[in-house]
Every structure is written in structure tokens, then in C-alpha cells.
Amino acid sequence: REIIRSLRTNGIVGMVMDQDAQDSDGRVFVEFFGRKASTISSVAVLSQRLDLPILPMFDIRGRRGRHRILVLPPLEFEKRESLEQSILHNTRRYQEVLERGIRRHPDQWNWIHRRWKRRPSGEPPIYD
């Protein structure tokens, strides 16, 4: 409710999309670095429900403790045949932007969690 209230009053909400999502997070499985990854769908859901664009942003560490905020062009919600397909499509788009950002600045990411811990039904685990 606080997120919706903030967005409706022109606030800014940041959401981290490179984390393994639980079922309670409203997850979907989309490609991320060539593997299906459990990803939050709430970013796409909020974009659709509130008719708001998504503004991808990256924090790039520089020298001497400086940071540069990289803001990319807004992503408008793209509709598909059904709401479910639309949510999946847009979540996949957001992950593609994130993947491109990581490929441009791989030294900026240090994952200490198991990004592909949860697997789609029937797929074998990635980690031992």
C-alpha cells in the first residue's frame, strides 16, 4: 500500500530485480543470462495497474568512493494477448535491461546469493 501511495503522489520507488524471488513475491520465471530465473513480477504489475513507465537505473561505483547514477530511457508497459502474457513479457524486458547493464559493468556485481536457486517445475536444480 505504501508503494502504491508513493507512486500515486509522484514518489520514486526502487526495486531490486536481480534477486531470486519466492512464490509469495508473485514470481515468474524469465530468461536471465541464458537460464530461467525466478523473478519478481510486481514491477510489471505496478506498471500496468498504475499506467506508469519503468525507469531503469544503475549505481556505478567510480574512483575515490564516488558513484554515478545511470538512468536509462523509460520503459512503457507493452500489452500482449492476456494480462499474464503481458506481465511475463515486460518482466523479461526488464531482465534484459539488467543483463545488458551487468555485461557492460561486470565488475559492479557481486552476487552472494543463489540467483537460480528456485527452478521452474520439472527442471533440475543448478546448485548441488
mmCIF file of C-alpha atoms in Angstrom, residues 7-80:
data_model
loop_
_atom_site.group_PDB
_atom_site.id
_atom_site.type_symbol
_atom_site.label_atom_id
_atom_site.label_comp_id
_atom_site.label_asym_id
_atom_site.label_seq_id
_atom_site.Cartn_x
_atom_site.Cartn_y
_atom_site.Cartn_z
ATOM 1 C CA LEU A 7 3.739 6.220 -6.791
ATOM 2 C CA ARG A 8 0.341 7.912 -6.949
ATOM 3 C CA THR A 9 1.835 11.026 -5.338
ATOM 4 C CA ASN A 10 4.738 11.179 -7.821
ATOM 5 C CA GLY A 11 7.164 9.460 -5.470
ATOM 6 C CA ILE A 12 10.005 7.224 -6.573
ATOM 7 C CA VAL A 13 10.214 3.559 -5.594
ATOM 8 C CA GLY A 14 13.321 1.457 -6.165
ATOM 9 C CA MET A 15 13.042 -2.278 -6.660
ATOM 10 C CA VAL A 16 15.944 -4.695 -6.970
ATOM 11 C CA MET A 17 15.369 -7.164 -9.810
ATOM 12 C CA ASP A 18 18.469 -9.357 -9.587
ATOM 13 C CA GLN A 19 17.329 -11.410 -6.593
ATOM 14 C CA ASP A 20 15.837 -14.913 -6.516
ATOM 15 C CA ALA A 21 12.108 -14.416 -5.916
ATOM 16 C CA GLN A 22 9.908 -16.568 -3.717
ATOM 17 C CA ASP A 23 6.438 -17.697 -4.740
ATOM 18 C CA SER A 24 4.968 -15.206 -2.247
ATOM 19 C CA ASP A 25 6.712 -12.418 -4.222
ATOM 20 C CA GLY A 26 4.451 -13.083 -7.201
ATOM 21 C CA ARG A 27 7.332 -14.540 -9.160
ATOM 22 C CA VAL A 28 7.600 -15.523 -12.778
ATOM 23 C CA PHE A 29 10.387 -17.441 -14.486
ATOM 24 C CA VAL A 30 12.161 -15.492 -17.231
ATOM 25 C CA GLU A 31 15.490 -15.839 -19.037
ATOM 26 C CA PHE A 32 18.441 -14.252 -17.278
ATOM 27 C CA PHE A 33 21.928 -14.964 -18.596
ATOM 28 C CA GLY A 34 20.559 -17.920 -20.551
ATOM 29 C CA ARG A 35 18.706 -19.633 -17.701
ATOM 30 C CA LYS A 36 15.209 -19.318 -16.323
ATOM 31 C CA ALA A 37 15.378 -17.243 -13.142
ATOM 32 C CA SER A 38 12.694 -16.775 -10.502
ATOM 33 C CA THR A 39 11.966 -13.049 -10.779
ATOM 34 C CA ILE A 40 9.546 -10.660 -9.080
ATOM 35 C CA SER A 41 6.623 -9.700 -11.293
ATOM 36 C CA SER A 42 5.497 -6.789 -9.122
ATOM 37 C CA VAL A 43 7.397 -4.213 -11.189
ATOM 38 C CA ALA A 44 5.382 -5.131 -14.292
ATOM 39 C CA VAL A 45 2.175 -5.442 -12.286
ATOM 40 C CA LEU A 46 2.569 -1.948 -10.832
ATOM 41 C CA SER A 47 3.486 -0.503 -14.228
ATOM 42 C CA GLN A 48 0.319 -1.975 -15.740
ATOM 43 C CA ARG A 49 -2.072 -1.169 -12.878
ATOM 44 C CA LEU A 50 -0.904 2.408 -12.380
ATOM 45 C CA ASP A 51 -0.080 3.108 -16.042
ATOM 46 C CA LEU A 52 3.458 4.161 -15.132
ATOM 47 C CA PRO A 53 6.703 3.676 -17.028
ATOM 48 C CA ILE A 54 9.658 1.863 -15.521
ATOM 49 C CA LEU A 55 12.857 3.874 -15.253
ATOM 50 C CA PRO A 56 15.872 1.524 -15.225
ATOM 51 C CA MET A 57 18.729 2.825 -13.083
ATOM 52 C CA PHE A 58 22.201 1.610 -12.196
ATOM 53 C CA ASP A 59 24.587 2.787 -9.496
ATOM 54 C CA ILE A 60 28.094 2.691 -10.994
ATOM 55 C CA ARG A 61 30.956 2.871 -8.496
ATOM 56 C CA GLY A 62 33.835 5.089 -9.506
ATOM 57 C CA ARG A 63 37.159 6.105 -8.076
ATOM 58 C CA ARG A 64 37.660 7.540 -4.613
ATOM 59 C CA GLY A 65 34.286 6.383 -3.330
ATOM 60 C CA ARG A 66 32.302 8.268 -5.952
ATOM 61 C CA HIS A 67 29.146 6.910 -7.547
ATOM 62 C CA ARG A 68 27.416 7.729 -10.797
ATOM 63 C CA ILE A 69 23.712 7.064 -11.243
ATOM 64 C CA LEU A 70 22.993 5.863 -14.761
ATOM 65 C CA VAL A 71 19.359 6.440 -15.734
ATOM 66 C CA LEU A 72 18.148 4.754 -18.912
ATOM 67 C CA PRO A 73 15.150 5.725 -21.054
ATOM 68 C CA PRO A 74 11.751 4.829 -19.596
ATOM 69 C CA LEU A 75 10.120 1.534 -20.495
ATOM 70 C CA GLU A 76 6.394 1.780 -21.172
ATOM 71 C CA PHE A 77 4.244 -1.257 -20.362
ATOM 72 C CA GLU A 78 3.699 -3.351 -23.502
ATOM 73 C CA LYS A 79 0.399 -5.226 -23.735
ATOM 74 C CA ARG A 80 0.104 -8.758 -25.065
#
